[in-house]
PDB file of C-alpha atoms in Angstrom:
ATOM      1  CA  MET A   1      13.486  18.864  29.251  1.00 83.00           C
ATOM      2  CA  ALA A   2      13.232  20.295  25.738  1.00 87.00           C
ATOM      3  CA  ILE A   3      12.260  18.106  22.811  1.00 89.00           C
ATOM      4  CA  ASP A   4      14.245  18.542  19.616  1.00 87.00           C
ATOM      5  CA  PHE A   5      12.098  18.221  16.511  1.00 89.00           C
ATOM      6  CA  SER A   6      15.002  18.796  14.132  1.00 93.00           C
ATOM      7  CA  LEU A   7      15.347  16.281  11.327  1.00 93.00           C
ATOM      8  CA  SER A   8      18.566  14.335  10.942  1.00 93.00           C
ATOM      9  CA  GLU A   9      20.707  14.712   7.833  1.00 95.00           C
ATOM     10  CA  ALA A  10      19.409  11.336   6.587  1.00 92.00           C
ATOM     11  CA  GLU A  11      15.786  12.417   7.114  1.00 93.00           C
ATOM     12  CA  LEU A  12      16.384  15.729   5.345  1.00 95.00           C
ATOM     13  CA  GLU A  13      17.987  13.838   2.444  1.00 94.00           C
ATOM     14  CA  LEU A  14      15.070  11.404   2.215  1.00 93.00           C
ATOM     15  CA  ARG A  15      12.622  14.318   2.137  1.00 95.00           C
ATOM     16  CA  LYS A  16      14.683  15.984  -0.605  1.00 96.00           C
ATOM     17  CA  GLN A  17      14.819  12.769  -2.655  1.00 95.00           C
ATOM     18  CA  ALA A  18      11.059  12.233  -2.303  1.00 96.00           C
ATOM     19  CA  ARG A  19      10.423  15.847  -3.376  1.00 97.00           C
ATOM     20  CA  GLU A  20      12.662  15.458  -6.426  1.00 97.00           C
ATOM     21  CA  PHE A  21      11.023  12.160  -7.328  1.00 97.00           C
ATOM     22  CA  ALA A  22       7.548  13.648  -7.024  1.00 97.00           C
ATOM     23  CA  GLU A  23       8.402  16.689  -9.111  1.00 97.00           C
ATOM     24  CA  GLY A  24      10.288  14.662 -11.715  1.00 97.00           C
ATOM     25  CA  VAL A  25       8.057  11.602 -12.048  1.00 97.00           C
ATOM     26  CA  LEU A  26       4.700  12.074 -10.362  1.00 97.00           C
ATOM     27  CA  SER A  27       4.150  15.498 -11.911  1.00 97.00           C
ATOM     28  CA  GLY A  28       3.151  13.620 -15.088  1.00 97.00           C
ATOM     29  CA  VAL A  29       0.297  11.670 -13.509  1.00 97.00           C
ATOM     30  CA  GLU A  30      -2.421  14.295 -13.911  1.00 97.00           C
ATOM     31  CA  ALA A  31      -1.826  14.665 -17.651  1.00 97.00           C
ATOM     32  CA  ALA A  32      -1.821  10.878 -18.049  1.00 97.00           C
ATOM     33  CA  ILE A  33      -5.100  10.246 -16.254  1.00 96.00           C
ATOM     34  CA  ALA A  34      -7.139  13.419 -16.913  1.00 96.00           C
ATOM     35  CA  PRO A  35      -8.451  12.427 -20.355  1.00 96.00           C
ATOM     36  CA  LEU A  36      -9.482   8.932 -19.255  1.00 96.00           C
ATOM     37  CA  ALA A  37     -13.175   8.270 -18.722  1.00 94.00           C
ATOM     38  CA  THR A  38     -13.378   5.595 -16.028  1.00 93.00           C
ATOM     39  CA  PRO A  39     -11.765   4.987 -12.653  1.00 90.00           C
ATOM     40  CA  LEU A  40     -10.434   1.651 -13.937  1.00 90.00           C
ATOM     41  CA  GLU A  41      -8.752   3.316 -16.928  1.00 94.00           C
ATOM     42  CA  ARG A  42      -7.242   5.985 -14.667  1.00 94.00           C
ATOM     43  CA  PHE A  43      -6.013   3.357 -12.207  1.00 93.00           C
ATOM     44  CA  ARG A  44      -4.410   1.298 -14.978  1.00 94.00           C
ATOM     45  CA  ALA A  45      -2.715   4.433 -16.335  1.00 96.00           C
ATOM     46  CA  LEU A  46      -0.842   4.695 -13.025  1.00 96.00           C
ATOM     47  CA  LYS A  47       1.140   1.510 -13.697  1.00 96.00           C
ATOM     48  CA  PRO A  48       4.245   3.166 -15.210  1.00 97.00           C
ATOM     49  CA  PHE A  49       4.323   5.693 -12.362  1.00 97.00           C
ATOM     50  CA  TYR A  50       3.872   2.923  -9.803  1.00 96.00           C
ATOM     51  CA  GLN A  51       6.719   1.023 -11.485  1.00 97.00           C
ATOM     52  CA  GLU A  52       8.909   4.106 -11.050  1.00 97.00           C
ATOM     53  CA  MET A  53       8.034   4.106  -7.352  1.00 96.00           C
ATOM     54  CA  VAL A  54       8.994   0.423  -7.204  1.00 96.00           C
ATOM     55  CA  ASN A  55      12.274   1.197  -8.973  1.00 96.00           C
ATOM     56  CA  ALA A  56      12.975   4.029  -6.527  1.00 95.00           C
ATOM     57  CA  GLY A  57      12.564   1.673  -3.544  1.00 93.00           C
ATOM     58  CA  PHE A  58       9.329   2.974  -2.080  1.00 94.00           C
ATOM     59  CA  VAL A  59       7.640  -0.453  -2.143  1.00 95.00           C
ATOM     60  CA  LYS A  60      10.684  -2.211  -0.650  1.00 95.00           C
ATOM     61  CA  GLY A  61      10.413   0.356   2.136  1.00 93.00           C
ATOM     62  CA  LEU A  62       7.238  -1.445   3.238  1.00 93.00           C
ATOM     63  CA  ILE A  63       9.150  -4.673   3.940  1.00 95.00           C
ATOM     64  CA  PRO A  64      11.559  -5.161   6.881  1.00 94.00           C
ATOM     65  CA  VAL A  65      15.285  -5.457   6.219  1.00 95.00           C
ATOM     66  CA  GLU A  66      15.372  -8.990   7.636  1.00 95.00           C
ATOM     67  CA  ASP A  67      12.822 -10.007   4.993  1.00 95.00           C
ATOM     68  CA  GLY A  68      14.731  -8.445   2.066  1.00 95.00           C
ATOM     69  CA  GLY A  69      13.341  -4.910   2.106  1.00 95.00           C
ATOM     70  CA  HIS A  70      14.526  -1.700   3.708  1.00 91.00           C
ATOM     71  CA  ARG A  71      11.621  -0.766   5.951  1.00 89.00           C
ATOM     72  CA  PHE A  72      11.067   2.924   6.503  1.00 89.00           C
ATOM     73  CA  THR A  73      10.567   4.190  10.016  1.00 88.00           C
ATOM     74  CA  ASN A  74       7.212   5.866  10.613  1.00 87.00           C
ATOM     75  CA  LEU A  75       8.870   9.283  10.426  1.00 91.00           C
ATOM     76  CA  GLN A  76      10.689   8.436   7.182  1.00 92.00           C
ATOM     77  CA  PHE A  77       7.441   7.172   5.690  1.00 89.00           C
ATOM     78  CA  ALA A  78       5.562  10.323   6.744  1.00 91.00           C
ATOM     79  CA  LEU A  79       8.274  12.587   5.314  1.00 94.00           C
ATOM     80  CA  ALA A  80       8.264  10.770   1.978  1.00 94.00           C
ATOM     81  CA  CYS A  81       4.463  10.584   1.762  1.00 92.00           C
ATOM     82  CA  GLU A  82       4.087  14.285   2.455  1.00 94.00           C
ATOM     83  CA  GLU A  83       6.357  15.171  -0.460  1.00 96.00           C
ATOM     84  CA  LEU A  84       4.851  12.601  -2.833  1.00 96.00           C
ATOM     85  CA  ALA A  85       1.219  13.457  -2.080  1.00 95.00           C
ATOM     86  CA  ARG A  86       1.942  17.155  -2.512  1.00 96.00           C
ATOM     87  CA  VAL A  87       2.367  16.472  -6.246  1.00 97.00           C
ATOM     88  CA  ASP A  88       0.111  13.427  -6.798  1.00 96.00           C
ATOM     89  CA  ILE A  89      -2.168  11.523  -4.450  1.00 94.00           C
ATOM     90  CA  ASN A  90      -3.029   8.644  -6.795  1.00 93.00           C
ATOM     91  CA  THR A  91       0.227   6.716  -7.129  1.00 93.00           C
ATOM     92  CA  PRO A  92       1.371   7.144  -3.512  1.00 93.00           C
ATOM     93  CA  SER A  93      -2.079   5.908  -2.448  1.00 92.00           C
ATOM     94  CA  ALA A  94      -1.497   2.717  -4.436  1.00 93.00           C
ATOM     95  CA  VAL A  95       1.769   2.236  -2.525  1.00 93.00           C
ATOM     96  CA  LEU A  96       0.016   2.939   0.781  1.00 91.00           C
ATOM     97  CA  GLY A  97      -2.748   0.458  -0.167  1.00 91.00           C
ATOM     98  CA  THR A  98      -0.061  -2.112  -0.857  1.00 93.00           C
ATOM     99  CA  GLY A  99       1.397  -1.360   2.569  1.00 92.00           C
ATOM    100  CA  LEU A 100      -1.963  -2.080   4.160  1.00 90.00           C
ATOM    101  CA  GLY A 101      -2.070  -5.368   2.276  1.00 91.00           C
ATOM    102  CA  VAL A 102       1.357  -6.572   3.397  1.00 93.00           C
ATOM    103  CA  TYR A 103       1.027  -5.375   6.983  1.00 92.00           C
ATOM    104  CA  PRO A 104      -0.943  -8.381   8.336  1.00 92.00           C
ATOM    105  CA  ILE A 105       1.756 -10.668   6.919  1.00 95.00           C
ATOM    106  CA  LEU A 106       4.447  -8.460   8.424  1.00 93.00           C
ATOM    107  CA  ILE A 107       2.976  -8.670  11.922  1.00 93.00           C
ATOM    108  CA  ALA A 108       1.526 -12.200  11.949  1.00 94.00           C
ATOM    109  CA  GLY A 109       2.962 -14.155   9.036  1.00 95.00           C
ATOM    110  CA  THR A 110       5.203 -17.161   9.410  1.00 96.00           C
ATOM    111  CA  ALA A 111       8.713 -17.092   7.955  1.00 96.00           C
ATOM    112  CA  GLU A 112       7.483 -19.198   5.012  1.00 96.00           C
ATOM    113  CA  GLN A 113       4.522 -16.871   4.399  1.00 96.00           C
ATOM    114  CA  LYS A 114       6.738 -13.793   4.512  1.00 96.00           C
ATOM    115  CA  LYS A 115       9.162 -15.331   2.041  1.00 96.00           C
ATOM    116  CA  ARG A 116       6.368 -16.344  -0.332  1.00 95.00           C
ATOM    117  CA  PHE A 117       4.107 -13.305  -0.083  1.00 95.00           C
ATOM    118  CA  PHE A 118       6.795 -10.603   0.106  1.00 96.00           C
ATOM    119  CA  ALA A 119       8.658 -11.950  -2.955  1.00 96.00           C
ATOM    120  CA  PRO A 120       6.587 -10.037  -5.557  1.00 95.00           C
ATOM    121  CA  PHE A 121       7.246  -6.785  -3.693  1.00 95.00           C
ATOM    122  CA  LEU A 122      10.985  -7.350  -3.643  1.00 96.00           C
ATOM    123  CA  ASP A 123      11.717  -8.516  -7.199  1.00 95.00           C
ATOM    124  CA  GLY A 124      11.129  -5.200  -8.971  1.00 94.00           C
ATOM    125  CA  SER A 125       7.736  -6.072 -10.442  1.00 94.00           C
ATOM    126  CA  PRO A 126       4.807  -3.657 -10.055  1.00 94.00           C
ATOM    127  CA  ALA A 127       2.982  -5.960  -7.639  1.00 94.00           C
ATOM    128  CA  LEU A 128       0.018  -4.552  -5.747  1.00 94.00           C
ATOM    129  CA  GLY A 129      -1.171  -5.549  -2.322  1.00 92.00           C
ATOM    130  CA  ALA A 130      -4.638  -4.949  -0.946  1.00 89.00           C
ATOM    131  CA  ILE A 131      -6.708  -5.336   2.146  1.00 85.00           C
ATOM    132  CA  ALA A 132     -10.478  -5.715   2.152  1.00 78.00           C
ATOM    133  CA  PHE A 133     -12.396  -4.476   5.135  1.00 72.00           C
ATOM    134  CA  THR A 134     -15.712  -2.898   6.097  1.00 69.00           C
ATOM    135  CA  GLU A 135     -18.546  -5.304   5.465  1.00 70.00           C
ATOM    136  CA  ALA A 136     -21.072  -3.812   3.058  1.00 70.00           C
ATOM    137  CA  ALA A 137     -24.000  -4.515   5.390  1.00 67.00           C
ATOM    138  CA  GLY A 138     -22.540  -4.219   8.841  1.00 61.00           C
ATOM    139  CA  GLY A 139     -19.159  -2.590   9.259  1.00 61.00           C
ATOM    140  CA  ALA A 140     -16.516  -4.581  11.020  1.00 62.00           C
ATOM    141  CA  ASN A 141     -18.793  -6.024  13.688  1.00 65.00           C
ATOM    142  CA  PHE A 142     -17.340  -9.507  13.441  1.00 64.00           C
ATOM    143  CA  ASP A 143     -18.873 -10.663  16.693  1.00 69.00           C
ATOM    144  CA  HIS A 144     -22.340  -9.084  16.385  1.00 72.00           C
ATOM    145  CA  PRO A 145     -25.022 -11.609  17.476  1.00 75.00           C
ATOM    146  CA  ASP A 146     -27.311 -10.688  14.560  1.00 75.00           C
ATOM    147  CA  PRO A 147     -25.859 -12.329  11.401  1.00 67.00           C
ATOM    148  CA  ASP A 148     -27.253  -9.475   9.288  1.00 70.00           C
ATOM    149  CA  PHE A 149     -24.685  -7.166  10.890  1.00 71.00           C
ATOM    150  CA  GLY A 150     -21.655  -9.394  11.378  1.00 69.00           C
ATOM    151  CA  VAL A 151     -18.996 -10.578   8.970  1.00 71.00           C
ATOM    152  CA  GLN A 152     -20.606 -11.904   5.811  1.00 75.00           C
ATOM    153  CA  THR A 153     -17.526 -12.440   3.675  1.00 78.00           C
ATOM    154  CA  PHE A 154     -16.041 -15.900   3.985  1.00 78.00           C
ATOM    155  CA  ALA A 155     -13.241 -17.892   2.405  1.00 83.00           C
ATOM    156  CA  VAL A 156     -13.832 -21.619   1.916  1.00 89.00           C
ATOM    157  CA  GLN A 157     -11.169 -24.030   0.699  1.00 92.00           C
ATOM    158  CA  ASP A 158     -12.196 -25.880  -2.460  1.00 94.00           C
ATOM    159  CA  GLY A 159      -9.468 -28.386  -3.292  1.00 95.00           C
ATOM    160  CA  ASP A 160      -6.213 -26.464  -3.712  1.00 93.00           C
ATOM    161  CA  GLU A 161      -7.928 -23.075  -4.033  1.00 90.00           C
ATOM    162  CA  TRP A 162      -9.769 -20.695  -1.771  1.00 86.00           C
ATOM    163  CA  VAL A 163     -13.160 -19.336  -2.837  1.00 90.00           C
ATOM    164  CA  ILE A 164     -14.125 -15.993  -1.342  1.00 83.00           C
ATOM    165  CA  ASN A 165     -17.798 -15.000  -1.255  1.00 84.00           C
ATOM    166  CA  GLY A 166     -19.264 -11.793   0.076  1.00 79.00           C
ATOM    167  CA  ARG A 167     -18.984  -8.061  -0.400  1.00 75.00           C
ATOM    168  CA  LYS A 168     -16.717  -5.466   1.101  1.00 73.00           C
ATOM    169  CA  ALA A 169     -17.483  -1.757   1.047  1.00 69.00           C
ATOM    170  CA  TYR A 170     -13.813  -0.820   0.692  1.00 69.00           C
ATOM    171  CA  THR A 171     -10.806  -2.648  -0.683  1.00 76.00           C
ATOM    172  CA  THR A 172      -7.475  -0.923  -1.291  1.00 81.00           C
ATOM    173  CA  ASN A 173      -6.238  -1.068  -4.904  1.00 81.00           C
ATOM    174  CA  ALA A 174      -9.506  -2.768  -5.929  1.00 76.00           C
ATOM    175  CA  SER A 175      -9.425  -1.140  -9.346  1.00 70.00           C
ATOM    176  CA  GLY A 176      -6.118  -2.872 -10.003  1.00 50.00           C
TER     177      GLY A 176
END
């Protein structure tokens, strides 16, 4: 049985729209960030480009339809990312980092948590999501018997707030 790898008309249109968006909007990123001295300044300079991605529906594509978004399929996401990253890697990476941040809520959140935590990604604001992983001293060895190599970042409730102590070696969108 032969496998057909042809894209549907809708997939071809999505790829075309992502290409046009990248060439029309994201082509300005390099000029905006090149003269800036620090990673934080460069990250902050992405905000108007990120807002354009929000306006174009890329962030809502991270959220399922039943939760108010219009979730992309994996293929749709790959097609769009390929076109976007061809022109600029910075802004699409911020969207992908946001996707990593909302994913645990998507797969394990309660209905109330989804409503509360997805709201900023659905209202048109340039909200960022993030996920912190990779312990600075021991990877992701959460169950290692030696405490020097296991999870060392903890959240402790203090009244109505949570206090997080520890270090992570990588956090998406940490500059933002």
